[in-house]
Amino acid sequence: MLIAAGVAGLLWCNKRAFDRRNAAGVQEFRSYGHSLGVRTLERLARLGGLILILGGFGRFVMVLATGH
């Protein structure tokens, strides 16, 4: 479940960034403050997603190694 939640978080961030792109491939924001807020939120979400994926993978390895 940790891995699935992490992947979902990464996909959510990537979809949001994709939806903000114009025809030239440049991300568009309403304002500078909006840009800072969105990018900060998405960086934290990506970091959280990676932590969840690594935690889930680590747990999976531990279960395989110990049999519990």
Coordinates of N, CA, C and O in Angstrom, one line a residue:
M1 N 0.8 -1.2 0.0 CA 0.0 0.0 0.0 C 0.9 1.3 0.0 O 0.5 2.3 -0.6
L2 N 2.0 1.2 0.7 CA 2.9 2.4 0.7 C 3.4 2.7 -0.7 O 3.5 3.8 -1.1
I3 N 3.8 1.6 -1.4 CA 4.3 1.9 -2.8 C 3.2 2.4 -3.7 O 3.4 3.4 -4.4
A4 N 2.0 1.9 -3.6 CA 0.9 2.4 -4.4 C 0.6 3.9 -4.0 O 0.3 4.7 -4.9
A5 N 0.6 4.2 -2.7 CA 0.3 5.6 -2.4 C 1.5 6.6 -2.9 O 1.2 7.7 -3.3
G6 N 2.7 6.1 -2.8 CA 3.8 6.9 -3.3 C 3.7 7.1 -4.8 O 3.9 8.2 -5.3
V7 N 3.4 6.1 -5.6 CA 3.3 6.2 -7.0 C 2.1 7.1 -7.3 O 2.2 8.0 -8.2
A8 N 1.0 7.0 -6.6 CA -0.2 7.9 -6.8 C 0.2 9.3 -6.6 O -0.2 10.2 -7.4
G9 N 1.0 9.6 -5.6 CA 1.4 11.0 -5.3 C 2.3 11.5 -6.4 O 2.2 12.7 -6.8
L10 N 3.2 10.7 -6.9 CA 4.1 11.1 -8.0 C 3.3 11.4 -9.3 O 3.5 12.4 -10.0
L11 N 2.3 10.5 -9.6 CA 1.5 10.7 -10.8 C 0.6 11.9 -10.6 O 0.4 12.7 -11.6
W12 N 0.1 12.2 -9.5 CA -0.7 13.4 -9.2 C 0.1 14.7 -9.5 O -0.4 15.6 -10.2
C13 N 1.4 14.7 -9.0 CA 2.2 15.9 -9.3 C 2.5 16.0 -10.8 O 2.5 17.1 -11.3
N14 N 2.9 14.9 -11.4 CA 3.2 15.0 -12.8 C 2.0 15.4 -13.7 O 2.1 16.2 -14.6
K15 N 0.8 15.0 -13.3 CA -0.4 15.3 -14.1 C -0.7 16.8 -13.9 O -1.0 17.5 -14.9
R16 N -0.5 17.3 -12.7 CA -0.8 18.8 -12.5 C 0.2 19.6 -13.3 O -0.2 20.6 -13.9
A17 N 1.5 19.2 -13.3 CA 2.5 19.9 -14.1 C 2.2 19.9 -15.6 O 2.3 20.8 -16.3
F18 N 1.7 18.7 -16.1 CA 1.4 18.5 -17.5 C 0.2 19.4 -17.8 O 0.2 20.0 -18.9
D19 N -0.8 19.5 -17.0 CA -2.0 20.3 -17.2 C -1.7 21.8 -17.3 O -2.5 22.6 -17.9
R20 N -0.6 22.2 -16.6 CA -0.3 23.7 -16.6 C 0.5 24.1 -17.9 O 0.8 25.2 -18.1
R21 N 0.9 23.2 -18.7 CA 1.7 23.5 -19.9 C 0.9 24.0 -21.0 O -0.2 23.6 -21.3
N22 N 1.4 25.0 -21.7 CA 0.8 25.6 -22.9 C 1.3 24.9 -24.1 O 2.0 23.9 -24.1
A23 N 0.9 25.4 -25.3 CA 1.2 24.7 -26.6 C 2.7 24.7 -26.8 O 3.3 23.8 -27.5
A24 N 3.5 25.7 -26.2 CA 4.9 25.7 -26.4 C 5.6 24.8 -25.3 O 6.9 24.7 -25.3
G25 N 4.9 24.2 -24.4 CA 5.5 23.3 -23.4 C 6.0 24.1 -22.2 O 6.7 23.5 -21.4
V26 N 5.5 25.3 -22.0 CA 6.0 26.1 -20.9 C 4.9 26.1 -19.8 O 3.7 26.3 -20.1
Q27 N 5.2 25.9 -18.6 CA 4.2 25.9 -17.5 C 3.8 27.4 -17.3 O 4.6 28.3 -17.2
E28 N 2.4 27.5 -17.1 CA 1.9 28.9 -16.9 C 1.2 28.9 -15.5 O 0.6 28.0 -15.0
F29 N 1.5 30.0 -14.8 CA 0.9 30.2 -13.4 C 0.2 31.6 -13.4 O 0.5 32.5 -14.2
R30 N -0.8 31.7 -12.5 CA -1.5 33.0 -12.4 C -0.6 34.1 -11.9 O -0.8 35.3 -12.3
S31 N 0.3 33.8 -11.0 CA 1.2 34.8 -10.4 C 2.5 34.2 -9.9 O 2.6 33.0 -9.9
Y32 N 3.4 35.1 -9.5 CA 4.6 34.6 -9.0 C 4.4 33.8 -7.7 O 5.0 32.8 -7.4
G33 N 3.5 34.4 -6.8 CA 3.2 33.7 -5.6 C 2.6 32.4 -5.8 O 2.9 31.4 -5.1
H34 N 1.7 32.3 -6.7 CA 1.1 31.0 -7.1 C 2.1 30.0 -7.5 O 2.1 28.8 -7.2
S35 N 3.1 30.5 -8.3 CA 4.1 29.6 -8.8 C 4.9 29.0 -7.6 O 5.2 27.8 -7.6
L36 N 5.3 29.9 -6.7 CA 6.1 29.5 -5.6 C 5.3 28.4 -4.7 O 5.9 27.4 -4.3
G37 N 4.1 28.8 -4.5 CA 3.2 27.9 -3.7 C 3.0 26.5 -4.3 O 3.2 25.5 -3.6
V38 N 2.7 26.5 -5.6 CA 2.5 25.2 -6.3 C 3.7 24.4 -6.3 O 3.7 23.2 -6.1
R39 N 4.8 25.0 -6.7 CA 6.1 24.3 -6.8 C 6.5 23.7 -5.5 O 7.0 22.6 -5.4
T40 N 6.4 24.5 -4.4 CA 6.7 24.0 -3.1 C 5.8 22.8 -2.7 O 6.3 21.8 -2.2
L41 N 4.5 22.9 -2.9 CA 3.6 21.9 -2.6 C 4.0 20.6 -3.4 O 4.0 19.5 -2.8
E42 N 4.3 20.8 -4.7 CA 4.6 19.6 -5.5 C 5.9 19.0 -5.1 O 6.1 17.8 -5.2
R43 N 6.9 19.8 -4.8 CA 8.2 19.2 -4.3 C 8.0 18.4 -3.0 O 8.6 17.3 -2.9
L44 N 7.2 18.9 -2.1 CA 7.0 18.2 -0.9 C 6.2 16.9 -1.2 O 6.5 15.8 -0.6
A45 N 5.2 17.0 -2.1 CA 4.5 15.8 -2.5 C 5.4 14.7 -3.1 O 5.2 13.5 -2.9
R46 N 6.2 15.2 -4.0 CA 7.2 14.3 -4.7 C 8.1 13.6 -3.7 O 8.4 12.4 -3.7
L47 N 8.6 14.4 -2.7 CA 9.5 13.9 -1.7 C 8.7 12.9 -0.8 O 9.2 11.8 -0.6
G48 N 7.5 13.2 -0.5 CA 6.7 12.3 0.3 C 6.4 11.0 -0.5 O 6.5 9.9 0.1
G49 N 6.1 11.1 -1.8 CA 5.9 9.9 -2.6 C 7.1 9.1 -2.7 O 7.0 7.8 -2.6
L50 N 8.3 9.7 -2.8 CA 9.5 8.9 -2.9 C 9.8 8.2 -1.6 O 10.2 7.0 -1.5
I51 N 9.5 8.9 -0.5 CA 9.7 8.3 0.9 C 8.8 7.1 1.0 O 9.2 6.0 1.6
L52 N 7.5 7.2 0.6 CA 6.6 6.1 0.7 C 7.0 4.9 -0.1 O 6.9 3.8 0.3
I53 N 7.5 5.2 -1.4 CA 7.9 4.1 -2.2 C 9.1 3.4 -1.6 O 9.1 2.2 -1.6
L54 N 10.1 4.2 -1.1 CA 11.3 3.5 -0.5 C 10.9 2.8 0.8 O 11.4 1.7 1.0
G55 N 10.0 3.4 1.5 CA 9.5 2.7 2.8 C 8.8 1.4 2.4 O 9.0 0.4 3.1
G56 N 7.9 1.4 1.4 CA 7.2 0.2 1.0 C 8.1 -0.8 0.5 O 8.0 -2.0 0.8
F57 N 9.1 -0.4 -0.3 CA 10.1 -1.4 -0.8 C 10.9 -1.9 0.3 O 11.2 -3.1 0.3
G58 N 11.3 -1.1 1.2 CA 12.1 -1.6 2.4 C 11.3 -2.6 3.2 O 11.9 -3.6 3.6
R59 N 10.1 -2.3 3.4 CA 9.2 -3.2 4.2 C 9.1 -4.5 3.4 O 9.1 -5.6 4.0
F60 N 8.9 -4.5 2.1 CA 8.8 -5.7 1.3 C 10.0 -6.5 1.4 O 10.0 -7.7 1.6
V61 N 11.2 -5.9 1.3 CA 12.5 -6.6 1.5 C 12.6 -7.2 2.8 O 13.0 -8.4 3.0
M62 N 12.2 -6.5 3.9 CA 12.3 -7.1 5.2 C 11.3 -8.3 5.4 O 11.7 -9.2 6.1
V63 N 10.2 -8.2 4.8 CA 9.2 -9.3 4.9 C 9.8 -10.6 4.2 O 9.8 -11.7 4.7
L64 N 10.5 -10.3 3.0 CA 11.1 -11.4 2.3 C 12.3 -12.0 3.1 O 12.5 -13.2 3.1
A65 N 13.0 -11.1 3.7 CA 14.2 -11.6 4.4 C 13.9 -12.3 5.7 O 14.6 -13.3 6.1
T66 N 12.9 -11.9 6.4 CA 12.6 -12.4 7.8 C 11.4 -13.4 7.7 O 11.2 -14.2 8.6
G67 N 10.6 -13.4 6.7 CA 9.5 -14.3 6.6 C 8.3 -13.8 7.4 O 7.3 -14.6 7.6
H68 N 8.3 -12.6 7.9 CA 7.2 -12.1 8.7 C 6.4 -11.1 7.9 O 6.7 -10.1 7.5

